[in-house]
Every structure is written in structure tokens, then in C-alpha cells.
Coordinates of C-alpha atoms in Angstrom, one line a residue:
Chain A
M149 CA 27.3 -51.6 -107.2
P150 CA 29.7 -52.6 -104.4
E151 CA 29.8 -50.9 -101.0
N152 CA 33.5 -50.3 -100.5
P153 CA 34.7 -49.6 -96.9
T154 CA 37.7 -47.7 -98.4
D155 CA 35.2 -45.0 -99.5
L156 CA 35.2 -43.7 -95.9
P157 CA 37.3 -40.5 -95.3
P158 CA 40.3 -41.0 -93.0
F159 CA 38.7 -39.2 -90.1
A160 CA 35.8 -41.6 -89.8
R161 CA 36.0 -45.3 -88.9
S162 CA 32.4 -46.2 -89.9
W163 CA 29.5 -44.8 -91.7
T164 CA 27.6 -44.4 -88.4
Q165 CA 30.5 -42.2 -87.2
L166 CA 30.3 -40.1 -90.3
Y167 CA 26.5 -39.6 -89.9
A168 CA 27.1 -38.5 -86.3
I169 CA 29.7 -36.0 -87.5
V170 CA 27.1 -34.5 -90.0
I171 CA 24.3 -34.3 -87.4
G172 CA 26.8 -33.0 -84.7
S173 CA 28.0 -30.3 -87.1
L174 CA 24.4 -29.1 -87.5
A175 CA 23.9 -29.0 -83.8
V176 CA 27.1 -27.0 -83.4
E177 CA 26.0 -24.6 -86.2
I178 CA 22.6 -24.0 -84.6
S179 CA 24.2 -23.4 -81.2
L180 CA 26.7 -21.0 -82.7
F181 CA 24.0 -19.1 -84.6
Y182 CA 22.0 -18.8 -81.3
L183 CA 25.1 -17.5 -79.4
L184 CA 26.0 -15.1 -82.3
M185 CA 22.4 -13.8 -82.3
H186 CA 22.4 -13.1 -78.6
W187 CA 25.9 -11.5 -78.7
L188 CA 24.9 -9.1 -81.4
S189 CA 21.5 -8.1 -80.2
Chain B
M213 CA 27.7 -3.0 -118.4
S214 CA 31.1 -2.0 -119.8
V215 CA 33.3 -3.8 -122.4
I216 CA 35.3 -5.4 -119.5
D217 CA 32.1 -6.8 -117.9
W218 CA 30.9 -8.2 -121.2
S219 CA 34.3 -9.8 -121.8
V220 CA 34.4 -11.4 -118.4
L221 CA 30.8 -12.6 -118.8
V222 CA 31.4 -14.1 -122.2
F223 CA 34.8 -15.6 -121.2
A224 CA 33.4 -17.2 -118.0
L225 CA 30.4 -18.7 -119.7
A226 CA 32.2 -19.9 -122.9
G227 CA 34.9 -21.4 -120.7
I228 CA 32.4 -23.4 -118.6
I229 CA 30.5 -24.7 -121.6
I230 CA 33.6 -25.6 -123.7
Y231 CA 35.3 -27.3 -120.8
G232 CA 32.1 -29.3 -120.1
L233 CA 31.8 -30.4 -123.7
I234 CA 35.5 -31.4 -124.0
R235 CA 35.4 -33.5 -120.8
S236 CA 32.2 -35.2 -121.7
R237 CA 33.1 -36.4 -125.2
G238 CA 32.3 -40.0 -125.9
S239 CA 28.8 -40.5 -124.6
R240 CA 27.9 -43.6 -126.6
S241 CA 25.2 -45.3 -124.6
M242 CA 22.1 -44.4 -122.6
D243 CA 24.0 -45.3 -119.4
D244 CA 26.7 -42.8 -120.3
Y245 CA 24.3 -40.1 -121.4
L246 CA 21.9 -40.4 -118.4
L247 CA 24.2 -41.6 -115.6
A248 CA 27.7 -40.7 -116.7
G249 CA 28.5 -44.4 -116.7
Q250 CA 28.2 -44.4 -112.9
S251 CA 31.9 -43.3 -112.8
L252 CA 32.1 -40.1 -110.9
P253 CA 33.9 -39.5 -107.6
W254 CA 32.3 -38.1 -104.4
Y255 CA 33.3 -34.5 -104.9
H256 CA 31.8 -34.5 -108.4
V257 CA 28.6 -35.9 -106.9
G258 CA 28.6 -33.4 -104.0
L259 CA 29.3 -30.3 -106.1
S260 CA 26.8 -31.4 -108.7
V261 CA 24.1 -31.9 -106.1
M262 CA 24.9 -28.5 -104.6
A263 CA 25.0 -26.7 -108.0
T264 CA 21.6 -28.3 -109.0
Q265 CA 19.9 -27.0 -105.8
A266 CA 21.6 -23.5 -106.0
S267 CA 19.7 -21.8 -108.8
A268 CA 20.1 -18.2 -109.9
V269 CA 17.3 -17.1 -107.5
T270 CA 19.5 -18.4 -104.6
F271 CA 22.1 -15.7 -105.5
L272 CA 19.5 -13.0 -106.3
S273 CA 16.7 -13.5 -103.8
A274 CA 18.7 -14.7 -100.8
P275 CA 21.0 -11.6 -100.4
G276 CA 17.8 -9.5 -100.9
Q277 CA 16.1 -11.5 -98.1
G278 CA 19.2 -11.0 -95.9
F279 CA 18.9 -7.3 -96.6
S280 CA 15.2 -6.9 -95.9
D281 CA 14.4 -9.7 -93.5
G282 CA 17.7 -10.6 -91.9
M283 CA 19.3 -14.0 -91.5
R284 CA 16.2 -16.1 -90.4
F285 CA 15.9 -17.7 -93.9
V286 CA 18.9 -19.8 -93.0
Q287 CA 16.7 -22.0 -90.7
F288 CA 14.9 -23.2 -93.9
Y289 CA 18.0 -25.4 -94.5
F290 CA 18.3 -27.0 -91.1
G291 CA 16.5 -30.1 -92.1
L292 CA 18.9 -30.7 -95.0
P293 CA 21.8 -32.4 -93.2
L294 CA 19.3 -34.8 -91.5
A295 CA 17.8 -35.6 -94.8
M296 CA 21.2 -36.4 -96.3
V297 CA 21.9 -38.9 -93.5
V298 CA 18.5 -40.6 -94.1
L299 CA 19.1 -40.7 -97.8
S300 CA 22.5 -42.2 -97.4
I301 CA 21.2 -44.9 -95.1
T302 CA 18.0 -45.8 -97.0
F303 CA 17.6 -44.5 -100.6
V304 CA 21.2 -44.6 -102.0
P305 CA 21.9 -48.3 -101.4
I306 CA 18.5 -49.4 -102.8
F307 CA 18.7 -47.2 -105.9
H308 CA 22.3 -48.3 -106.6
K309 CA 21.6 -52.0 -106.1
L310 CA 18.6 -52.0 -108.4
K311 CA 20.7 -50.4 -111.1
I312 CA 17.9 -48.0 -112.0
Y313 CA 18.0 -44.8 -114.1
T314 CA 15.1 -43.0 -112.4
A315 CA 13.7 -43.2 -108.8
Y316 CA 10.3 -44.0 -110.3
E317 CA 11.5 -47.3 -111.7
Y318 CA 11.8 -48.6 -108.2
L319 CA 8.1 -48.0 -107.6
E320 CA 7.0 -50.5 -110.2
S321 CA 9.1 -53.3 -108.6
R322 CA 7.6 -52.4 -105.2
F323 CA 4.0 -51.6 -106.2
D324 CA 2.8 -51.6 -109.7
F325 CA 3.0 -49.8 -113.0
R326 CA 0.2 -47.3 -112.1
V327 CA 2.0 -45.9 -109.0
R328 CA 5.2 -45.6 -111.1
T329 CA 3.5 -43.7 -113.9
L330 CA 1.4 -41.4 -111.5
T331 CA 4.6 -40.4 -109.5
A332 CA 6.6 -39.9 -112.7
G333 CA 3.8 -37.8 -114.1
L334 CA 3.6 -35.6 -110.9
F335 CA 7.3 -35.1 -111.1
L336 CA 7.2 -34.2 -114.8
L337 CA 4.4 -31.6 -114.1
Q338 CA 6.1 -30.1 -111.1
R339 CA 9.6 -30.0 -112.5
G340 CA 8.6 -28.9 -116.0
L341 CA 6.7 -25.9 -114.6
S342 CA 9.3 -25.0 -111.9
T343 CA 12.1 -25.1 -114.5
G344 CA 10.2 -22.6 -116.5
L345 CA 10.2 -20.4 -113.4
S346 CA 13.9 -21.0 -112.8
I347 CA 14.5 -19.6 -116.3
Y348 CA 12.1 -16.7 -116.0
A349 CA 13.1 -15.6 -112.4
P350 CA 16.7 -14.4 -113.2
A351 CA 15.7 -13.4 -116.7
I352 CA 13.1 -10.9 -115.6
I353 CA 15.5 -9.4 -113.1
L354 CA 18.4 -9.1 -115.6
S355 CA 16.1 -7.7 -118.3
T356 CA 14.6 -5.1 -115.9
I357 CA 17.9 -3.9 -114.5
L358 CA 20.1 -4.2 -117.6
G359 CA 17.4 -3.2 -120.0
W360 CA 17.5 -6.5 -121.9
N361 CA 14.5 -7.9 -123.8
I362 CA 12.8 -10.4 -121.5
Y363 CA 12.0 -12.9 -124.4
W364 CA 15.5 -12.9 -125.6
T365 CA 16.9 -13.2 -122.1
N366 CA 14.6 -16.2 -121.4
L367 CA 15.8 -17.7 -124.7
L368 CA 19.4 -17.1 -123.9
M369 CA 19.1 -18.4 -120.3
G370 CA 17.3 -21.6 -121.3
G371 CA 18.9 -22.0 -124.7
I372 CA 22.7 -22.1 -124.0
V373 CA 22.1 -24.9 -121.4
L374 CA 20.5 -27.0 -124.1
V375 CA 23.8 -26.9 -126.2
Y376 CA 25.8 -28.9 -123.7
T377 CA 23.0 -30.8 -122.1
V378 CA 21.9 -32.3 -125.4
T379 CA 25.4 -33.0 -126.7
G380 CA 27.3 -34.0 -123.6
G381 CA 24.5 -35.4 -121.3
T382 CA 25.1 -36.0 -117.6
K383 CA 28.9 -36.0 -117.8
A384 CA 28.9 -32.5 -119.4
I385 CA 26.4 -31.3 -116.7
S386 CA 28.6 -32.7 -113.9
Y387 CA 31.9 -31.2 -115.2
T388 CA 30.2 -27.8 -115.8
H389 CA 28.8 -27.9 -112.3
L390 CA 32.4 -28.0 -110.9
Q391 CA 33.3 -24.9 -112.9
Q392 CA 30.0 -23.1 -112.0
M393 CA 30.5 -23.7 -108.3
A394 CA 34.1 -22.4 -108.5
V395 CA 32.9 -19.2 -110.2
V396 CA 30.0 -18.7 -107.9
T397 CA 32.0 -19.2 -104.7
F398 CA 34.9 -16.9 -105.8
A399 CA 32.6 -14.1 -107.0
M400 CA 30.3 -14.2 -103.9
A401 CA 33.3 -14.2 -101.5
L402 CA 34.8 -11.3 -103.4
A403 CA 31.5 -9.4 -103.3
G404 CA 31.3 -9.9 -99.5
F405 CA 34.9 -8.8 -99.0
L406 CA 34.5 -5.7 -101.1
T407 CA 31.3 -4.7 -99.3
V408 CA 33.1 -4.7 -96.0
K409 CA 36.0 -2.8 -97.6
M410 CA 33.6 -0.1 -98.8
L411 CA 32.3 0.6 -95.3
P412 CA 33.6 3.9 -93.8
E413 CA 37.1 4.0 -92.3
G414 CA 37.2 2.5 -88.8
V415 CA 34.2 0.3 -89.4
G416 CA 35.3 -3.3 -89.6
F417 CA 33.5 -6.6 -90.1
V418 CA 32.7 -7.1 -86.4
D419 CA 31.3 -3.5 -86.2
A420 CA 29.1 -4.3 -89.2
L421 CA 27.8 -7.4 -87.5
H422 CA 26.9 -5.3 -84.4
V423 CA 25.1 -2.7 -86.5
A424 CA 23.2 -5.5 -88.2
G425 CA 22.4 -7.1 -84.9
E426 CA 21.1 -3.8 -83.4
A427 CA 18.9 -3.4 -86.5
G428 CA 17.4 -6.9 -86.0
R429 CA 19.1 -8.4 -89.1
M430 CA 21.0 -11.1 -87.2
N431 CA 17.8 -13.0 -86.3
L432 CA 19.3 -16.4 -87.0
I433 CA 17.2 -18.6 -84.7
D434 CA 13.5 -18.3 -83.7
L435 CA 12.7 -20.9 -81.1
K436 CA 8.9 -20.1 -81.0
F437 CA 6.8 -22.9 -82.5
D438 CA 4.3 -21.2 -84.8
P439 CA 2.8 -23.2 -87.7
N440 CA 2.0 -20.0 -89.5
S441 CA 5.5 -18.5 -89.2
R442 CA 7.5 -19.3 -92.4
Y443 CA 10.9 -19.6 -90.9
N444 CA 11.6 -20.8 -87.4
L445 CA 13.8 -23.6 -85.9
W446 CA 10.9 -26.1 -85.9
S447 CA 9.6 -25.4 -89.4
G448 CA 13.2 -25.6 -90.6
L449 CA 14.1 -28.8 -88.8
I450 CA 10.8 -30.7 -89.4
G451 CA 9.2 -29.1 -92.5
G452 CA 12.6 -28.5 -94.0
F453 CA 13.6 -32.1 -93.4
F454 CA 10.5 -33.4 -95.2
L455 CA 11.0 -30.9 -98.1
Q456 CA 14.7 -31.8 -98.5
L457 CA 14.0 -35.5 -98.2
S458 CA 11.4 -35.3 -100.9
Y459 CA 13.6 -33.1 -103.1
F460 CA 16.7 -35.2 -102.8
G461 CA 15.1 -38.6 -102.5
T462 CA 12.3 -38.4 -105.1
D463 CA 13.1 -35.6 -107.5
Q464 CA 15.0 -37.1 -110.5
S465 CA 17.0 -33.9 -111.0
Q466 CA 18.8 -34.8 -107.7
V467 CA 18.5 -38.6 -107.8
G468 CA 20.1 -38.5 -111.3
R469 CA 23.1 -36.6 -109.8
Y470 CA 24.0 -39.0 -107.0
L471 CA 23.3 -42.1 -109.1
T472 CA 26.4 -41.0 -111.1
G473 CA 28.6 -42.0 -108.2
E474 CA 31.0 -44.8 -108.9
S475 CA 29.9 -46.7 -105.8
I476 CA 27.4 -46.5 -103.0
G477 CA 30.1 -45.0 -100.8
Q478 CA 31.0 -42.3 -103.3
S479 CA 27.3 -41.3 -103.7
R480 CA 26.9 -41.2 -100.0
L481 CA 30.0 -39.1 -99.5
G482 CA 28.7 -36.6 -102.1
L483 CA 25.4 -36.2 -100.2
L484 CA 27.1 -35.9 -96.8
M485 CA 29.4 -33.3 -98.2
N486 CA 26.3 -31.4 -99.2
G487 CA 24.9 -31.9 -95.7
L488 CA 28.0 -30.4 -94.2
L489 CA 28.4 -27.4 -96.5
K490 CA 24.9 -26.3 -97.3
V491 CA 24.0 -24.5 -94.1
P492 CA 27.3 -22.6 -93.9
M493 CA 27.0 -21.7 -97.6
Q494 CA 23.5 -20.4 -97.2
F495 CA 24.6 -18.5 -94.1
L496 CA 27.4 -16.7 -96.1
I497 CA 25.1 -15.8 -99.0
L498 CA 22.5 -14.3 -96.5
L499 CA 25.4 -12.6 -94.8
V500 CA 26.4 -10.8 -98.0
G501 CA 22.8 -9.4 -98.1
V502 CA 23.1 -8.3 -94.4
L503 CA 26.5 -6.6 -95.2
V504 CA 24.8 -4.8 -98.1
F505 CA 22.2 -3.7 -95.6
V506 CA 24.9 -2.3 -93.3
F507 CA 26.6 -0.6 -96.2
Y508 CA 23.3 1.3 -96.9
Q509 CA 23.2 2.4 -93.2
Y510 CA 26.2 4.6 -94.0
N511 CA 25.3 5.5 -97.6
P512 CA 22.1 6.8 -99.2
S513 CA 19.9 3.9 -100.3
P514 CA 17.2 4.0 -103.0
T515 CA 13.6 4.1 -101.9
F516 CA 12.9 1.2 -104.2
F517 CA 15.6 -0.9 -105.8
N518 CA 13.6 -1.7 -109.0
K519 CA 14.5 1.6 -110.8
Q520 CA 12.3 0.8 -113.8
E521 CA 9.2 1.0 -111.6
T522 CA 10.2 4.3 -109.9
D523 CA 11.0 5.9 -113.2
R524 CA 7.5 5.0 -114.4
L525 CA 6.1 6.5 -111.2
K526 CA 7.9 9.8 -111.9
E527 CA 6.0 10.1 -115.2
S528 CA 2.6 9.2 -113.6
P529 CA -0.2 11.1 -111.9
Y530 CA 1.3 9.8 -108.6
A531 CA 4.6 11.7 -109.2
S532 CA 4.0 14.3 -106.4
A533 CA 3.0 11.6 -103.9
Y534 CA 6.2 9.8 -104.8
Q535 CA 8.3 12.9 -104.5
L536 CA 6.9 13.4 -100.9
A537 CA 7.8 9.8 -100.1
E538 CA 11.4 10.4 -101.5
I539 CA 11.8 13.5 -99.2
K540 CA 10.6 11.5 -96.2
H541 CA 13.0 8.7 -97.2
Q542 CA 16.0 11.1 -97.4
N543 CA 15.2 12.6 -94.0
L544 CA 15.0 9.2 -92.4
T545 CA 18.2 8.1 -94.2
T546 CA 20.0 11.1 -92.7
Q547 CA 18.6 10.2 -89.2
R548 CA 19.7 6.6 -89.7
Q549 CA 23.2 7.7 -90.7
K550 CA 23.6 9.8 -87.6
A551 CA 22.3 6.9 -85.4
V552 CA 24.7 4.5 -86.9
M553 CA 27.6 6.8 -86.4
D554 CA 26.5 7.2 -82.7
M555 CA 26.4 3.5 -82.5
Q556 CA 29.9 3.3 -83.8
V557 CA 31.2 5.7 -81.1
A558 CA 29.2 3.8 -78.4
L559 CA 30.7 0.5 -79.5
K560 CA 34.3 1.9 -79.6
T561 CA 33.9 3.4 -76.1
D562 CA 32.0 0.5 -74.8
N563 CA 29.2 2.8 -73.7
E564 CA 26.2 0.5 -73.2
D565 CA 23.6 3.2 -72.6
A566 CA 24.6 5.2 -75.8
Q567 CA 24.6 1.8 -77.6
N568 CA 21.0 1.1 -76.5
T569 CA 19.8 4.6 -77.4
A570 CA 21.4 4.5 -80.9
G571 CA 20.1 1.0 -81.4
S572 CA 16.5 2.0 -80.6
V573 CA 16.8 5.0 -83.0
L574 CA 18.2 2.7 -85.6
R575 CA 15.2 0.3 -85.2
E576 CA 12.7 3.1 -85.2
T577 CA 14.1 4.6 -88.4
D578 CA 14.2 1.2 -90.0
E579 CA 10.5 0.7 -89.3
A580 CA 9.7 4.1 -90.6
L581 CA 11.7 3.4 -93.8
K582 CA 9.9 0.1 -94.2
Q583 CA 6.6 2.1 -94.0
V584 CA 7.8 4.6 -96.7
K585 CA 8.7 1.6 -98.9
T586 CA 5.2 0.1 -98.4
D587 CA 3.7 3.5 -99.4
V588 CA 5.9 3.6 -102.5
T589 CA 5.0 0.0 -103.3
N590 CA 1.3 0.9 -103.1
L591 CA 1.8 3.8 -105.4
I592 CA 3.6 1.6 -107.9
K593 CA 0.7 -1.0 -107.7
K594 CA -1.9 1.8 -108.2
N595 CA 0.1 3.1 -111.2
N596 CA 0.7 -0.3 -112.7
P597 CA -1.2 -3.2 -111.3
S598 CA 1.0 -5.7 -113.1
A599 CA 4.3 -4.2 -111.8
D600 CA 6.9 -6.4 -110.1
T601 CA 6.7 -4.9 -106.6
N602 CA 8.8 -7.6 -104.9
D603 CA 11.9 -5.5 -104.4
V604 CA 13.9 -8.3 -102.6
N605 CA 15.0 -9.7 -106.0
Y606 CA 16.5 -6.4 -107.1
V607 CA 18.5 -5.4 -104.0
F608 CA 21.7 -7.3 -104.6
L609 CA 22.0 -6.7 -108.4
R610 CA 21.2 -2.9 -108.0
F611 CA 24.0 -2.7 -105.4
V612 CA 26.4 -4.6 -107.6
L613 CA 25.7 -2.3 -110.6
D614 CA 25.9 0.9 -108.5
Y615 CA 28.9 0.2 -106.3
L616 CA 31.1 -2.8 -107.4
P617 CA 34.0 -2.3 -109.8
H618 CA 33.8 -3.1 -113.5
G619 CA 34.9 -6.7 -114.2
L620 CA 33.3 -7.9 -111.0
I621 CA 29.9 -6.8 -112.3
G622 CA 30.5 -9.1 -115.4
L623 CA 31.6 -11.9 -113.1
L624 CA 28.5 -11.5 -110.9
I625 CA 26.2 -11.6 -113.9
A626 CA 28.2 -14.8 -114.9
V627 CA 27.4 -16.1 -111.4
I628 CA 23.7 -15.6 -112.1
F629 CA 24.0 -17.3 -115.4
S630 CA 26.2 -20.1 -114.0
A631 CA 23.9 -20.9 -111.2
S632 CA 20.9 -20.8 -113.5
M633 CA 22.6 -23.1 -116.0
G634 CA 23.6 -25.6 -113.3
S635 CA 20.0 -26.2 -112.0
I636 CA 18.4 -25.9 -115.4
A637 CA 20.8 -28.5 -117.0
S638 CA 20.0 -31.0 -114.2
A639 CA 16.3 -30.4 -114.7
Y640 CA 16.4 -30.9 -118.5
N641 CA 18.4 -34.1 -118.0
S642 CA 16.0 -35.4 -115.4
L643 CA 12.9 -34.6 -117.4
A644 CA 14.4 -36.4 -120.4
S645 CA 15.4 -39.4 -118.4
T646 CA 12.0 -39.8 -116.8
T647 CA 10.2 -39.3 -120.1
V648 CA 12.4 -41.9 -121.9
V649 CA 12.7 -44.5 -119.1
D650 CA 9.3 -44.2 -117.3
I651 CA 7.1 -43.2 -120.2
Y652 CA 8.6 -44.0 -123.7
K653 CA 10.5 -47.2 -122.9
R654 CA 7.8 -48.5 -120.6
L655 CA 4.7 -47.5 -122.5
I656 CA 5.6 -46.9 -126.2
K657 CA 8.6 -48.9 -127.3
D658 CA 10.3 -51.4 -125.1
D659 CA 12.2 -53.5 -127.6
S660 CA 14.7 -51.1 -129.3
D661 CA 18.5 -51.0 -129.0
D662 CA 20.6 -48.6 -126.9
A663 CA 21.4 -46.3 -129.8
H664 CA 17.7 -45.7 -130.4
Y665 CA 17.1 -44.8 -126.7
L666 CA 20.2 -42.5 -126.7
N667 CA 18.8 -40.7 -129.7
V668 CA 15.3 -40.4 -128.1
S669 CA 17.0 -39.1 -124.9
R670 CA 18.6 -36.3 -126.8
W671 CA 15.3 -35.4 -128.5
A672 CA 13.5 -35.5 -125.2
T673 CA 16.0 -33.1 -123.8
V674 CA 15.4 -30.7 -126.7
G675 CA 11.6 -31.1 -126.3
W676 CA 11.7 -30.3 -122.5
G677 CA 14.1 -27.4 -123.1
V678 CA 11.6 -25.8 -125.5
F679 CA 8.7 -26.5 -123.2
C680 CA 10.5 -24.8 -120.2
I681 CA 11.5 -21.8 -122.3
V682 CA 7.8 -21.5 -123.4
V683 CA 6.7 -21.7 -119.7
A684 CA 9.2 -19.0 -118.9
Q685 CA 7.8 -16.7 -121.6
F686 CA 4.3 -17.0 -120.1
A687 CA 5.3 -16.8 -116.4
N688 CA 3.6 -14.1 -114.4
R689 CA 5.1 -12.1 -111.6
L690 CA 5.1 -14.4 -108.6
G691 CA 6.4 -12.4 -105.6
S692 CA 9.8 -13.6 -104.2
M693 CA 10.9 -16.1 -106.9
I694 CA 12.8 -18.3 -104.5
E695 CA 9.6 -18.7 -102.5
A696 CA 7.5 -19.3 -105.6
V697 CA 9.7 -22.2 -106.6
N698 CA 9.7 -23.6 -103.1
I699 CA 5.9 -23.3 -102.8
L700 CA 5.4 -25.1 -106.1
G701 CA 7.7 -27.8 -104.9
S702 CA 5.9 -28.2 -101.6
L703 CA 2.6 -28.8 -103.4
F704 CA 3.9 -32.0 -105.0
Y705 CA 7.0 -33.2 -103.0
G706 CA 5.1 -34.2 -99.8
V707 CA 2.8 -36.6 -101.8
I708 CA 5.7 -38.0 -103.8
L709 CA 7.7 -38.5 -100.6
G710 CA 4.7 -40.2 -99.0
V711 CA 4.6 -42.8 -101.9
F712 CA 8.3 -43.5 -101.3
V713 CA 7.9 -43.7 -97.5
V714 CA 5.2 -46.3 -98.0
A715 CA 7.4 -48.1 -100.5
F716 CA 10.4 -48.2 -98.2
Y717 CA 8.9 -48.6 -94.7
V718 CA 5.4 -50.0 -94.8
K719 CA 5.7 -53.3 -96.7
S720 CA 2.1 -54.3 -95.8
I721 CA 0.6 -51.6 -98.1
G722 CA 0.1 -52.5 -101.7
G723 CA -0.1 -50.6 -105.0
R724 CA -3.9 -50.0 -105.3
A725 CA -4.1 -48.3 -101.8
T726 CA -1.0 -46.2 -102.5
F727 CA -2.2 -45.1 -105.9
W728 CA -5.6 -43.8 -104.7
S729 CA -4.1 -42.4 -101.5
A730 CA -1.7 -40.4 -103.6
I731 CA -4.5 -38.9 -105.7
I732 CA -6.7 -38.1 -102.6
S733 CA -3.7 -36.6 -100.8
E734 CA -2.6 -34.4 -103.7
V735 CA -6.2 -32.9 -103.9
L736 CA -6.2 -32.2 -100.1
V737 CA -2.7 -30.6 -100.3
V738 CA -3.8 -28.3 -103.1
I739 CA -7.0 -27.4 -101.1
S740 CA -4.9 -26.7 -98.0
W741 CA -2.6 -24.4 -100.0
Y742 CA -5.5 -22.7 -101.7
L743 CA -7.3 -22.0 -98.4
D744 CA -4.0 -20.8 -96.9
L745 CA -4.4 -23.2 -93.9
T746 CA -0.7 -23.3 -93.0
A747 CA 2.8 -22.0 -94.0
F748 CA 3.9 -23.8 -97.2
L749 CA 6.8 -25.7 -95.6
W750 CA 4.3 -27.8 -93.6
L751 CA 2.5 -28.9 -96.8
N752 CA 5.5 -31.3 -97.3
V753 CA 4.8 -32.9 -93.9
I754 CA 1.0 -32.9 -94.5
G755 CA 1.3 -34.4 -98.0
C756 CA 3.6 -37.2 -96.8
L757 CA 1.6 -38.1 -93.7
L758 CA -1.7 -38.0 -95.6
V759 CA -0.4 -40.5 -98.2
V760 CA 0.8 -42.9 -95.5
G761 CA -2.4 -42.5 -93.4
I762 CA -4.9 -42.8 -96.2
A763 CA -3.0 -45.7 -97.8
W764 CA -3.0 -47.5 -94.5
I765 CA -6.8 -47.0 -94.1
L766 CA -7.5 -48.0 -97.8
Q767 CA -5.4 -51.1 -97.4
K768 CA -7.7 -52.2 -94.6
V769 CA -10.9 -51.2 -96.5
I770 CA -10.1 -52.3 -100.1
P771 CA -10.3 -56.0 -100.6
R772 CA -7.1 -57.6 -101.9
P773 CA -7.3 -58.8 -105.5
A774 CA -7.6 -62.6 -105.7

């Protein structure tokens, strides 16, 4: 099964960048949750 | 349920099944039947993976958990995006390149036949039992609340999936997953929107969040490291990572989904899409539960949401004790309504002192209401020791039936069926593929043609469908269903993951050491769970590390065969 570079979405230049986006999104979500919790308590 | 609700339910379910069958016509080979000819694009893979994981209990238990325990359950999913990245880098390319049907085939090429068979056997045992629970969990709730017969509900829940899983195979499952996710997303969003609309005039979404925050329901992050606490940041990131890695990397019901991708890249994209969307999706489902909690701050709430049990209590020798608890509950509800109104005024006028006072009354009444609920639960247990006292599972459906408009009730029942069908279909398919590829073709008959194996695959699907429905018919009450399914998974997943970790990353360890290590580790994990040594999420980490550690020691001790 070939690994096709065109499989990448337009906003990512490499798979490494895409992995960083996924992990970065998790970090942002956790930070936002933390801020939301403090704002509402 | 009204005629409109029945019509919506039947129309939604029939539409999903017919669409799936039409789009999946032409499964002529085992490759088509088990892997959809490896032809699906990333969004099919992603939605299929998500629909497989999101079972009916996700949409019944999770809002109930949001209602009673707040948002902290969201931390359980923090390890998932990390697991998706590791899977995309390691598992996906290897599985694709080897052109395998099941994850366990790889283990024979890496170790030997015994490790493959042991791991496939552990999977069949765990998945077969947990699929029975996945059928029973929503069936018992629907049958209790709607007055349906539990045996027929189990049969309906597990049986209609068999129709399209047997005839259409993986392609039908994938196409129906698309429709199921669309129905689920639309209906849950609408339920959340209507819950906010039903709040008193002048109370908006942000006000609702403030009320939830003051009542301790917006407890999204717990930074304290406590191995006995079920949900905190660390158990979610570390324990959750191991659980999700085991589930997506070694459970054929998921491996079978992303092996349908038309290339390595498409399979990866599907998994990464899941990594991006899962946490926000779970956040929103829990938020619906929290909004239901806020709704009940302004409106009278039942003492116990499982009405069948309180009706029994009214006819029992404990009726007077229950009546006293009801009166106490009503008084506390009135106090709570006053406190929440005070809170509203304090928020509007930005009066921090009044806000703190109202907040503390709100928390005190909440605690007192929880105590009343515990008292009622004890009465129910005394009256009927086999009663289903886990009220979390009944909160959302009771709210839906009592307050949401006709039509939407039918749609939300369709959500429960759809979600259930999505995960059960993948489970049937994976049980059949593992049975045929890892057991039948490997052990019983390895020299037949493709048509024969296709036929056996269909019969294996029927056989597992019947087995899971029988398990559902005998399932006992197991507390929160979503936790019961996760606990069962945690007993096996860590060990199975450990075998794959050794296979991928510790090339110096051979088959014999891994085989015996897996058996010893499984025994130790079951003992740890039985003695309640730690919260269940950590069993995944323990199981995995035990396999790697013991295999490493055994490899040093056991002499290599000549």
C-alpha cells in the first residue's frame, strides 16, 4: 500500500507537522479547559 | 412515545440500514467483505473509527455523568490524540504494508503461532463479552423507561445490526457509520440547544455555565496526582494513552476500521481526525448533561430518575420512609431554586459577595440533595437487592421524555439505537474476521478458495451475533455501564498492548518469552483488579509494563531453542 504525499491536507507540509498540530490542539484544549474552570468557579 | 416519535425512529433506522445495504452491494470476496477492498477515503475511516468507539452508553451514561459528577470525565480522553499520533507513525504503516486482515496475523510473522493464537483468543473473549454488555446496556435502560420487554429489546438491538453486517460486510458498516454519526451529532446538538432555550427568561448559556461552575460541575481539570482517583489529568494522559493505544492498536474492531483506508495516508488522516475531534465531542456530550443539571436547578427534579424503582418503593414497606425523603427533597429543591435566582441577580449586578453567598448555599443544598439520593438508593436496595440503583444511566433519557418535544424524543431514541448499532456492527465484523483469519483459516482449513472463506465469514458473523445477544440476555446489573465496559477492556487491553509493544520495539525478545509473559501478566492484572489495588485505568499501564518486563527477564532466563 503506497504512502502518497498528496494524502496530506493543504494546511500541513509534512506528517510531522500534522502530528504537531494534533498534539498542539490537545495542549490548547487542556489550557482552555483549565482557564474555563477557573473563570467559572 | 407518540406516533410521531415512532415514525421518526423507524424512518431514521430504516433509512440508515437501507442506505448502507444499497451502497455496499457487490461484496464478492473476503477482501471486500472484511476490509471493504481497502478503498475508503479518510473521512470514512475517521467517522467509522469514531462511530465504533461511541456506543449507546456514551450518549446515555456520559450526560448522566455530566449531571451528577460534572465535566471531569473528559480527562479520560486526553490520552487519545497522543495514541492516534503513535498509531499513525508505528502501527498503520506496518499493518498496511503486511497486507493483513487482522492485527494478530502480524504477531505470527514477528513471534510464532502460539502468541498469535493467545492474543486473538484474549481479544475474542474480551470483545465477545463486552459486545454483549454493549447490547444489554442501552436495552435495559430503554426497557425500564419505555416499558419494553428486556429480552425483545436485546434481540432488537443486537438483531437488526446482523441484517446489514452479514449481508453488506465492512462496506455496509462504514456507510451506515456515516449516517449514524450525522444523526447523533444533529440530535445531540439540538437537545443541548433546546435545554438552554428551556431555561427561565433572562438566563442564557453563559449564565448557565456560571451556575454549573458555582455548583462544582465545571471541574474540567484535576492536576492532583492520585493513583486511586479515577479521573485526573495524569490518569487521563498516561492511563488513557495506554488504554486508547491498546484499543485502537490491538482491538480488531478498530484495526479493521482503519485498514479499510485506500492508502497509509488516508488511514492516518482518519485516525488523526479522530484525535482532533474526540476531546471536543466528549466535552460537548458532557456539557449537555451539565446543562440538564442547570435546567433542574430552576425546575423540580425527581428524587430518583429511574421511576420504575421509586414506583416499586411506593408500594413497599419502605413507602413512609420514601415519602419523608421526598418531602426533604422538595424542600431542598425550593431552597436551591431560591439560591440559583439569587445567584442570577448577583451575576447580573456583578455583586461578588452575593455571588459567593448564593454559591455556597447552592453547594450546600447540592450536597444535602446527594445525601437524600443516597438514602433513597439505600431504601431501593433494601426493598429490591437486585434493583438497578445506578441512576446516572437514566438521567438524560428521563429528561428527554419529560421535557423535549415529540419527534425529538423519537430522534434521540434513534441516536441510542444508531450509536449502539455502530459499535456492535464493528464488533461483530471484527469477531468474525479474527475467527476466520486467525482460527479457522490458520487451524482448521487453510486450502480453500475465497468464496468458501467469504461464506464462513458470513456464518461467523451470525454465530457471534447470536453469542453476544445471549450474553446480553444473561448480563447482570453492573453499575455505570460505560465504566463496566471500560473496566472489562482494561483487564485485557494492557496485556495485549504489551505483546504488541514487545513485537514493535523490543526485537531481542522472542515468542516463547512473550507467550509466557502474557499469561503471567494477565493473571497478575486480574488479581490487581480483584484486590482493588488501583483505579482501573492504571491496569492498562500495569498490564503493558508487566508483559514487557517479564518477557525481558524470561528471555534472559529461558534458554534459546537450538
